[in-house]
Each structure stands twice: as C-alpha cells, then as structure tokens.
Amino acid sequence: MNDAPAPVSATPIQRILIVKLRHHGDMLLTTPVINTLRQNYPDAQIDILLYKETRDMLASNPALSQIFVIDRQWKKQGTKAHLGHELHLIRQLQAQRYDLVVNLADQWRSALITRLTGARIRLGFDFPKRRGILWRYCHTQLVPVAGHEHLHTVEQNLSLLQPLGLPEQNQQVTMSYSPQDWQASHQLLQQNGVTGSYIVVQPTSRWFFKCWSEEKMAATISALQAEGHQLVLTSGPDAKEQDMVAQILKQCPQQGVVSLAGQLTLRQLAALIDHAKLFIGVDSVPMHMAAALQTPCVALFGPSKLVFWRPWQVIGQVIWAGDYGNLPDPDAIDTGTDQRYLDLIPTDVVIAAARSTLA
C-alpha cells in the first residue's frame, strides 16, 4: 500500500477528475460520487473522463464542469492517429492541474492516465488482479475492495472516497436532462395521441438473456390497457430491440398502446420516464434511470448480480426471477444465449405488482 496523501485540510482541493470507463449504467451509478464531491467541495471544478458513447448519461449533470472522452473508434484510425488522440487527451488533462483524481476504473489505461495527470492525490482501488508495482505507482493511495461482494455498485464506488475523510456522503443517483429533452418527448407523445398520464414500458436490453418473453410482456400490457391505462413502449435504436417491440405490439390492442422505440435519445427517454406514472422494465439502463428519477417502478430482474445491480433507492417493486426457479451463476452465463431467464416470472405477478404500485 502506498503512503497516504497529506491530510485534506493541508491540501486544498480545487480541481477534481473522476475516471470511469464502462457502460451507460455504470456511468449513471457514478453520480453519488459526483454528488458527494460537489457537496463537500462546493467551489471545486469537477470533471469526468468516460467513453464517448456514454457521454449522454452525464451531459446535463449540473455538478460537472467538463466531460473528457475516450473514443473507442480511435484505434480504427491507425496507430499514428490513435496515439495522437491519446497524447492530446493527456495534454488536455495535464493542463487542468488536478489536485485529486478518483480512478473508479480497473483498466491499465485508466491507471496510467491517472498517473500522467500529475495530481497530488490519486485514489484507486486495490484490485487483486492489479496488485503490482505499476498499479501502486499510478496511485498515491489504494483503497481495499474487501467486502465489495456484499455491496451495491453505488456503495463500492463511494468507498473509494474514504481516504478523504469527508464529513458528508450523498448516495442519491442522479439522472439529469434539459427542458428541451422533455419538450421533444412531449411532442412525440402528442403526435402519437398520448394525452394525460401514461406508463412507460421498456421490454428490451442490449442483452436478450435479461429480457422477458414477448408473449408475457404483451399480456401484461394488454391487461393494463384494458384497465384504462395508456402505455408507451420504448427501446434502444438497435434493430433487434425494435423488432422485439414490434413483436410485442402485434399481440397488444391497437388503441392505448404506442411505440417510441428507437426514437428517443437517452436524455429524452429520461424526461419521458420522469413524467410517467409508472415504469415497467427489465434489467437495463432505463430501469436504473427510473429508480434515479424516483418514478414508481416495477423492475424485472434476472441472472445479473442482484446485490451489485438492483435499482438503487427504487420506489416500487423489484421482481427477481430467482424467487420462481433456479438461475445460473451470473459469472457462468453465455451472454449470447437465446435463453430468457426472466420467463420464470409469472405474468400475473407483474400485473399485480403494477396494480399495487399504481394504487
């Protein structure tokens, strides 16, 4: 373990960089770290480094000053161009003269960038797979990960701030969007004849093994529509996701059920969910967004690690497929499988959960 940084009181922190290089949901779950740092350092510049494709998750976050990106397409431009992009990024970060870097990532790239910023305080996790001279050299202090297997991802992330001795911690996940995002979503609702209250249903995930069957989702939607609710189906832009929504729609009433699948940006989807009376969805980014926005939620959860990835501070109900049958070890799943593990969940359980959450 490296020597601990000088006490915070002796080293004023004015410029902070957070590093996290993962997927969209991971970026949303970094917001408690952002919120905690903003709360404890209200006048500091707080920046973040992330993958370009995940930028939209945090682009409207008011606590952030700047967002720096790594474009994973750089490597397709040839070695010279790739190195040029990387060097430009390093110079941009060095020019900020950070006092503190919070490296939440586990990649060597993130560790080297952390070191090259030249920040006085450089925090990283003491990952067992990264124990060695170079990983220690890149950080001024490593925080143990013992016990992480029992902690939600939000709690894991926040544990990296322990060496700072902060008096306050903010565990709230934050999903931000602009008034223009809601305006665009509202306009699409009106164009599709949706007025008044509505339910958002997100039946898809980028990984189909996390999805419920089209038949069960359609039956749930049809039952709620028969009770007078308007339902809006959403999905990502991927053709497979949109096809799944199309298959569901074929089995639903033509009135009171509309699709905005593939038509919304992430922040427009956030605005749509924020104004909904209920969200129904599978283990996916929109599920985490609904929990963050405190929209009443019925979340269908399958073979992912429930301790790590359950919707944080959710209002509503999380229905775990493991309560209705045996699930495989999450680490042993073939992510390309056609198996629908959520099909263990009975349709009537989800309908009942939606009714009770709406009540």
Short mmCIF file of C-alpha atoms in Angstrom, two decimals:
data_model
loop_
_atom_site.label_atom_id
_atom_site.label_comp_id
_atom_site.label_asym_id
_atom_site.label_seq_id
_atom_site.Cartn_x
_atom_site.Cartn_y
_atom_site.Cartn_z
CA MET A 1 0.00 0.00 0.00
CA ASN A 2 1.28 3.45 -0.89
CA ASP A 3 1.77 6.21 1.65
CA ALA A 4 -1.47 8.04 2.35
CA PRO A 5 -1.92 11.52 0.86
CA ALA A 6 -1.42 14.55 3.03
CA PRO A 7 -4.49 15.47 5.11
CA VAL A 8 -7.12 17.19 3.02
CA SER A 9 -7.12 20.18 5.36
CA ALA A 10 -3.46 20.76 4.46
CA THR A 11 -4.03 20.41 0.71
CA PRO A 12 -6.99 22.43 -0.58
CA ILE A 13 -8.82 20.60 -3.35
CA GLN A 14 -9.98 22.88 -6.13
CA ARG A 15 -9.78 20.68 -9.25
CA ILE A 16 -11.05 17.09 -9.35
CA LEU A 17 -11.12 14.45 -12.07
CA ILE A 18 -13.23 11.27 -11.88
CA VAL A 19 -12.28 8.39 -14.20
CA LYS A 20 -14.77 5.66 -15.12
CA LEU A 21 -14.53 3.72 -18.38
CA ARG A 22 -17.53 1.38 -18.55
CA HIS A 23 -21.10 1.11 -19.85
CA HIS A 24 -24.04 3.52 -19.65
CA GLY A 25 -25.48 2.10 -16.44
CA ASP A 26 -22.09 2.22 -14.75
CA MET A 27 -21.83 5.91 -15.57
CA LEU A 28 -25.21 6.65 -14.01
CA LEU A 29 -24.14 4.87 -10.83
CA THR A 30 -21.08 7.13 -10.51
CA THR A 31 -23.34 10.11 -9.79
CA PRO A 32 -23.35 9.57 -5.99
CA VAL A 33 -19.56 10.06 -6.13
CA ILE A 34 -20.07 13.23 -8.16
CA ASN A 35 -22.78 14.44 -5.77
CA THR A 36 -20.68 13.68 -2.69
CA LEU A 37 -17.66 15.54 -4.06
CA ARG A 38 -19.83 18.52 -5.05
CA GLN A 39 -21.42 18.59 -1.59
CA ASN A 40 -18.05 18.55 0.18
CA TYR A 41 -16.18 20.76 -2.30
CA PRO A 42 -18.89 23.21 -3.43
CA ASP A 43 -16.48 25.54 -5.23
CA ALA A 44 -14.31 22.89 -6.89
CA GLN A 45 -14.06 22.16 -10.60
CA ILE A 46 -15.28 18.56 -11.03
CA ASP A 47 -14.58 16.86 -14.36
CA ILE A 48 -15.04 13.31 -15.59
CA LEU A 49 -13.32 11.07 -18.13
CA LEU A 50 -15.50 8.43 -19.78
CA TYR A 51 -16.09 6.59 -23.05
CA LYS A 52 -17.59 8.81 -25.72
CA GLU A 53 -20.66 6.64 -26.27
CA THR A 54 -21.68 7.06 -22.61
CA ARG A 55 -21.37 10.85 -22.56
CA ASP A 56 -25.12 11.42 -22.88
CA MET A 57 -25.69 9.89 -19.45
CA LEU A 58 -23.91 12.78 -17.73
CA ALA A 59 -24.02 15.56 -20.33
CA SER A 60 -26.71 17.53 -18.43
CA ASN A 61 -25.34 16.88 -14.95
CA PRO A 62 -25.10 20.31 -13.28
CA ALA A 63 -22.36 19.21 -10.86
CA LEU A 64 -19.84 18.60 -13.65
CA SER A 65 -17.67 21.30 -15.17
CA GLN A 66 -16.16 19.40 -18.10
CA ILE A 67 -16.52 15.98 -19.69
CA PHE A 68 -13.48 14.44 -21.37
CA VAL A 69 -13.94 11.43 -23.61
CA ILE A 70 -12.08 8.46 -24.98
CA ASP A 71 -13.44 7.42 -28.36
CA ARG A 72 -13.09 3.67 -28.85
CA GLN A 73 -13.09 4.33 -32.59
CA TRP A 74 -9.64 5.94 -32.32
CA LYS A 75 -7.94 2.57 -32.64
CA LYS A 76 -9.58 2.06 -36.03
CA GLN A 77 -7.84 5.16 -37.40
CA GLY A 78 -4.37 3.63 -37.38
CA THR A 79 -1.57 3.66 -34.83
CA LYS A 80 -0.33 7.18 -35.55
CA ALA A 81 -3.75 8.81 -35.35
CA HIS A 82 -4.65 6.76 -32.27
CA LEU A 83 -1.52 7.81 -30.40
CA GLY A 84 -2.12 11.40 -31.45
CA HIS A 85 -5.60 11.36 -29.90
CA GLU A 86 -4.29 9.78 -26.70
CA LEU A 87 -1.47 12.32 -26.41
CA HIS A 88 -3.87 15.22 -26.98
CA LEU A 89 -6.13 13.89 -24.23
CA ILE A 90 -3.24 13.59 -21.78
CA ARG A 91 -2.17 17.15 -22.51
CA GLN A 92 -5.74 18.39 -22.00
CA LEU A 93 -5.90 16.68 -18.62
CA GLN A 94 -2.45 17.86 -17.54
CA ALA A 95 -3.43 21.43 -18.37
CA GLN A 96 -6.20 21.25 -15.75
CA ARG A 97 -3.63 20.76 -12.95
CA TYR A 98 -5.87 18.50 -10.91
CA ASP A 99 -5.48 18.27 -7.14
CA LEU A 100 -7.40 15.00 -6.92
CA VAL A 101 -8.06 12.12 -9.31
CA VAL A 102 -10.65 9.50 -8.34
CA ASN A 103 -10.00 6.46 -10.53
CA LEU A 104 -13.05 4.21 -10.30
CA ALA A 105 -11.92 2.11 -13.25
CA ASP A 106 -9.90 -1.11 -13.28
CA GLN A 107 -8.15 -0.78 -16.65
CA TRP A 108 -4.41 -0.18 -17.02
CA ARG A 109 -5.27 2.71 -19.32
CA SER A 110 -7.18 4.46 -16.53
CA ALA A 111 -4.30 3.95 -14.08
CA LEU A 112 -1.70 5.36 -16.47
CA ILE A 113 -3.88 8.37 -17.25
CA THR A 114 -4.36 8.90 -13.52
CA ARG A 115 -0.58 8.95 -13.02
CA LEU A 116 0.07 11.20 -16.01
CA THR A 117 -2.32 13.89 -14.74
CA GLY A 118 0.27 14.66 -12.08
CA ALA A 119 -2.42 15.16 -9.44
CA ARG A 120 -1.21 15.31 -5.81
CA ILE A 121 -3.87 12.86 -4.63
CA ARG A 122 -4.63 9.88 -6.86
CA LEU A 123 -7.07 7.34 -5.46
CA GLY A 124 -7.64 3.88 -6.89
CA PHE A 125 -8.94 0.52 -5.77
CA ASP A 126 -6.59 -2.22 -4.62
CA PHE A 127 -7.96 -4.78 -7.09
CA PRO A 128 -6.49 -8.27 -6.57
CA LYS A 129 -5.94 -8.61 -10.33
CA ARG A 130 -3.94 -5.36 -10.38
CA ARG A 131 -1.57 -5.88 -7.48
CA GLY A 132 1.92 -4.92 -8.51
CA ILE A 133 4.44 -2.11 -8.66
CA LEU A 134 2.97 -0.29 -11.66
CA TRP A 135 -0.61 -0.09 -10.33
CA ARG A 136 0.70 1.20 -6.99
CA TYR A 137 2.96 3.69 -8.77
CA CYS A 138 -0.02 5.18 -10.61
CA HIS A 139 -1.90 5.99 -7.39
CA THR A 140 -0.95 7.74 -4.17
CA GLN A 141 -3.34 5.56 -2.20
CA LEU A 142 -5.16 2.30 -2.88
CA VAL A 143 -8.43 1.51 -1.14
CA PRO A 144 -9.18 -2.14 -0.23
CA VAL A 145 -12.02 -3.92 -2.02
CA ALA A 146 -12.57 -6.46 0.76
CA GLY A 147 -16.29 -6.79 1.34
CA HIS A 148 -17.25 -5.39 -2.07
CA GLU A 149 -19.04 -8.65 -2.90
CA HIS A 150 -21.68 -7.63 -0.34
CA LEU A 151 -22.03 -4.02 -1.53
CA HIS A 152 -24.13 -2.40 -4.25
CA THR A 153 -22.13 -0.73 -7.04
CA VAL A 154 -23.09 2.68 -5.60
CA GLU A 155 -21.59 1.71 -2.24
CA GLN A 156 -18.50 0.26 -3.88
CA ASN A 157 -17.90 3.50 -5.78
CA LEU A 158 -18.37 5.67 -2.71
CA SER A 159 -15.91 3.58 -0.70
CA LEU A 160 -13.08 4.97 -2.84
CA LEU A 161 -13.57 8.36 -1.17
CA GLN A 162 -12.80 7.01 2.32
CA PRO A 163 -9.23 8.39 2.46
CA LEU A 164 -10.60 11.91 2.05
CA GLY A 165 -12.39 11.70 5.40
CA LEU A 166 -15.41 13.56 4.06
CA PRO A 167 -18.00 14.59 6.67
CA GLU A 168 -20.94 14.14 4.30
CA GLN A 169 -21.94 11.43 1.83
CA ASN A 170 -24.65 11.71 -0.82
CA GLN A 171 -25.92 8.32 -2.00
CA GLN A 172 -28.52 9.65 -4.43
CA VAL A 173 -28.19 8.56 -8.06
CA THR A 174 -28.94 11.49 -10.38
CA MET A 175 -30.24 11.40 -13.95
CA SER A 176 -30.28 14.87 -15.50
CA TYR A 177 -31.90 16.19 -18.67
CA SER A 178 -32.77 19.59 -20.14
CA PRO A 179 -36.15 21.27 -20.67
CA GLN A 180 -35.58 20.74 -24.40
CA ASP A 181 -35.38 16.98 -23.82
CA TRP A 182 -38.83 16.95 -22.22
CA GLN A 183 -40.19 19.23 -24.94
CA ALA A 184 -39.06 16.74 -27.59
CA SER A 185 -40.52 13.77 -25.71
CA HIS A 186 -43.80 15.56 -25.01
CA GLN A 187 -44.13 16.46 -28.67
CA LEU A 188 -43.71 12.80 -29.66
CA LEU A 189 -46.36 11.80 -27.13
CA GLN A 190 -48.81 14.31 -28.58
CA GLN A 191 -48.06 13.19 -32.14
CA ASN A 192 -48.94 9.65 -31.10
CA GLY A 193 -52.16 10.64 -29.38
CA VAL A 194 -50.95 10.21 -25.82
CA THR A 195 -52.52 12.76 -23.50
CA GLY A 196 -52.65 12.76 -19.74
CA SER A 197 -50.95 10.11 -17.61
CA TYR A 198 -49.11 7.16 -19.10
CA ILE A 199 -46.98 4.12 -18.25
CA VAL A 200 -43.55 3.59 -19.82
CA VAL A 201 -42.65 0.00 -20.69
CA GLN A 202 -39.04 -0.84 -21.62
CA PRO A 203 -39.09 -4.55 -22.57
CA THR A 204 -35.60 -4.70 -24.10
CA SER A 205 -31.99 -4.81 -23.00
CA ARG A 206 -28.83 -4.87 -25.06
CA TRP A 207 -28.51 -8.46 -23.79
CA PHE A 208 -31.60 -10.52 -24.58
CA PHE A 209 -30.95 -13.05 -21.82
CA LYS A 210 -32.11 -10.25 -19.48
CA CYS A 211 -35.47 -9.97 -21.24
CA TRP A 212 -38.93 -11.39 -20.55
CA SER A 213 -40.79 -13.13 -23.39
CA GLU A 214 -42.73 -11.05 -25.90
CA GLU A 215 -45.89 -13.01 -25.03
CA LYS A 216 -45.70 -12.30 -21.30
CA MET A 217 -44.89 -8.63 -21.82
CA ALA A 218 -47.77 -8.28 -24.30
CA ALA A 219 -50.17 -9.95 -21.87
CA THR A 220 -49.15 -7.55 -19.12
CA ILE A 221 -49.52 -4.51 -21.38
CA SER A 222 -52.92 -5.73 -22.62
CA ALA A 223 -54.19 -6.22 -19.06
CA LEU A 224 -53.18 -2.72 -18.03
CA GLN A 225 -54.61 -1.20 -21.22
CA ALA A 226 -57.92 -2.94 -20.51
CA GLU A 227 -57.99 -1.12 -17.17
CA GLY A 228 -57.78 2.25 -18.91
CA HIS A 229 -54.06 2.98 -18.80
CA GLN A 230 -52.08 4.43 -21.71
CA LEU A 231 -48.82 2.60 -22.36
CA VAL A 232 -45.72 3.82 -24.18
CA LEU A 233 -43.16 1.25 -25.31
CA THR A 234 -39.52 2.27 -25.63
CA SER A 235 -36.25 0.63 -26.66
CA GLY A 236 -32.80 1.44 -27.89
CA PRO A 237 -32.11 2.08 -31.60
CA ASP A 238 -30.75 -1.43 -32.23
CA ALA A 239 -32.74 -3.28 -34.92
CA LYS A 240 -33.12 -6.39 -32.72
CA GLU A 241 -34.63 -4.32 -29.92
CA GLN A 242 -37.03 -2.56 -32.26
CA ASP A 243 -38.05 -5.90 -33.76
CA MET A 244 -38.79 -7.21 -30.27
CA VAL A 245 -41.05 -4.23 -29.60
CA ALA A 246 -42.78 -4.81 -32.95
CA GLN A 247 -43.47 -8.43 -31.99
CA ILE A 248 -44.97 -7.28 -28.69
CA LEU A 249 -47.16 -4.68 -30.39
CA LYS A 250 -48.63 -7.32 -32.70
CA GLN A 251 -50.07 -9.02 -29.62
CA CYS A 252 -51.44 -5.84 -27.99
CA PRO A 253 -54.57 -3.75 -28.54
CA GLN A 254 -54.21 -1.13 -31.25
CA GLN A 255 -55.66 1.59 -29.03
CA GLY A 256 -53.91 2.95 -25.95
CA VAL A 257 -50.55 1.34 -26.73
CA VAL A 258 -47.90 3.25 -28.72
CA SER A 259 -44.25 2.76 -29.51
CA LEU A 260 -41.46 5.32 -29.34
CA ALA A 261 -38.86 2.58 -29.74
CA GLY A 262 -35.59 3.91 -31.13
CA GLN A 263 -36.94 7.46 -31.40
CA LEU A 264 -35.50 8.98 -28.22
CA THR A 265 -32.08 9.99 -27.02
CA LEU A 266 -31.12 8.78 -23.55
CA ARG A 267 -31.93 12.15 -22.03
CA GLN A 268 -35.26 12.38 -23.87
CA LEU A 269 -36.05 8.91 -22.53
CA ALA A 270 -35.17 10.16 -19.05
CA ALA A 271 -37.63 13.03 -19.46
CA LEU A 272 -40.31 10.63 -20.66
CA ILE A 273 -39.75 8.33 -17.67
CA ASP A 274 -39.65 11.25 -15.24
CA HIS A 275 -43.15 12.33 -16.27
CA ALA A 276 -44.63 8.81 -16.29
CA LYS A 277 -46.89 7.47 -13.53
CA LEU A 278 -45.20 4.07 -13.71
CA PHE A 279 -42.19 2.42 -15.32
CA ILE A 280 -42.13 -1.29 -16.14
CA GLY A 281 -38.88 -2.71 -17.41
CA VAL A 282 -36.15 -5.32 -17.33
CA ASP A 283 -32.59 -5.07 -16.03
CA SER A 284 -31.32 -2.25 -18.24
CA VAL A 285 -30.16 1.37 -18.19
CA PRO A 286 -33.75 2.75 -18.30
CA MET A 287 -34.55 0.73 -15.16
CA HIS A 288 -31.71 2.49 -13.33
CA MET A 289 -32.88 5.82 -14.75
CA ALA A 290 -36.40 5.24 -13.45
CA ALA A 291 -35.05 4.49 -9.98
CA ALA A 292 -32.86 7.60 -10.08
CA LEU A 293 -35.77 9.76 -11.18
CA GLN A 294 -37.95 8.30 -8.40
CA THR A 295 -40.59 7.23 -10.89
CA PRO A 296 -42.66 4.36 -9.43
CA CYS A 297 -41.16 1.23 -10.90
CA VAL A 298 -41.77 -2.47 -11.47
CA ALA A 299 -38.36 -3.93 -12.30
CA LEU A 300 -37.96 -7.45 -13.64
CA PHE A 301 -34.59 -8.81 -12.60
CA GLY A 302 -32.90 -11.99 -13.72
CA PRO A 303 -29.47 -13.56 -13.66
CA SER A 304 -27.35 -10.45 -13.04
CA LYS A 305 -25.86 -10.00 -9.57
CA LEU A 306 -28.76 -8.57 -7.60
CA VAL A 307 -26.52 -7.24 -4.81
CA PHE A 308 -24.49 -5.18 -7.30
CA TRP A 309 -27.09 -4.09 -9.83
CA ARG A 310 -30.54 -3.88 -8.27
CA PRO A 311 -32.15 -0.48 -8.96
CA TRP A 312 -30.78 1.83 -6.26
CA GLN A 313 -33.28 3.51 -3.94
CA VAL A 314 -36.13 2.35 -6.17
CA ILE A 315 -39.73 3.32 -5.46
CA GLY A 316 -41.83 0.28 -6.28
CA GLN A 317 -41.06 -3.40 -6.63
CA VAL A 318 -38.13 -5.49 -7.85
CA ILE A 319 -39.28 -8.91 -9.04
CA TRP A 320 -36.40 -11.40 -9.08
CA ALA A 321 -36.68 -14.46 -11.31
CA GLY A 322 -34.68 -16.44 -8.75
CA ASP A 323 -37.72 -16.43 -6.46
CA TYR A 324 -39.59 -18.54 -9.04
CA GLY A 325 -36.94 -21.04 -10.11
CA ASN A 326 -33.24 -21.76 -10.38
CA LEU A 327 -30.96 -19.26 -12.09
CA PRO A 328 -27.43 -19.96 -13.32
CA ASP A 329 -24.40 -18.35 -11.75
CA PRO A 330 -24.14 -14.84 -13.24
CA ASP A 331 -20.44 -15.37 -13.96
CA ALA A 332 -21.17 -18.54 -15.94
CA ILE A 333 -23.77 -17.12 -18.35
CA ASP A 334 -23.19 -17.09 -22.08
CA THR A 335 -24.27 -13.53 -22.85
CA GLY A 336 -25.07 -14.55 -26.42
CA THR A 337 -27.62 -17.15 -25.39
CA ASP A 338 -31.25 -17.05 -26.53
CA GLN A 339 -32.37 -18.27 -23.11
CA ARG A 340 -34.91 -15.95 -21.47
CA TYR A 341 -34.17 -16.41 -17.77
CA LEU A 342 -36.85 -13.90 -16.77
CA ASP A 343 -39.52 -16.24 -18.15
CA LEU A 344 -39.54 -17.85 -14.70
CA ILE A 345 -41.53 -14.80 -13.56
CA PRO A 346 -45.31 -15.36 -13.87
CA THR A 347 -47.32 -12.79 -15.79
CA ASP A 348 -49.89 -12.36 -13.04
CA VAL A 349 -47.16 -11.42 -10.54
CA VAL A 350 -46.05 -8.49 -12.72
CA ILE A 351 -49.62 -7.35 -13.36
CA ALA A 352 -50.37 -7.46 -9.63
CA ALA A 353 -47.17 -5.51 -8.88
CA ALA A 354 -48.13 -2.84 -11.41
CA ARG A 355 -51.62 -2.53 -9.94
CA SER A 356 -50.38 -2.22 -6.37
CA THR A 357 -47.69 0.30 -7.34
CA LEU A 358 -50.27 2.40 -9.18
CA ALA A 359 -52.74 2.24 -6.30
#
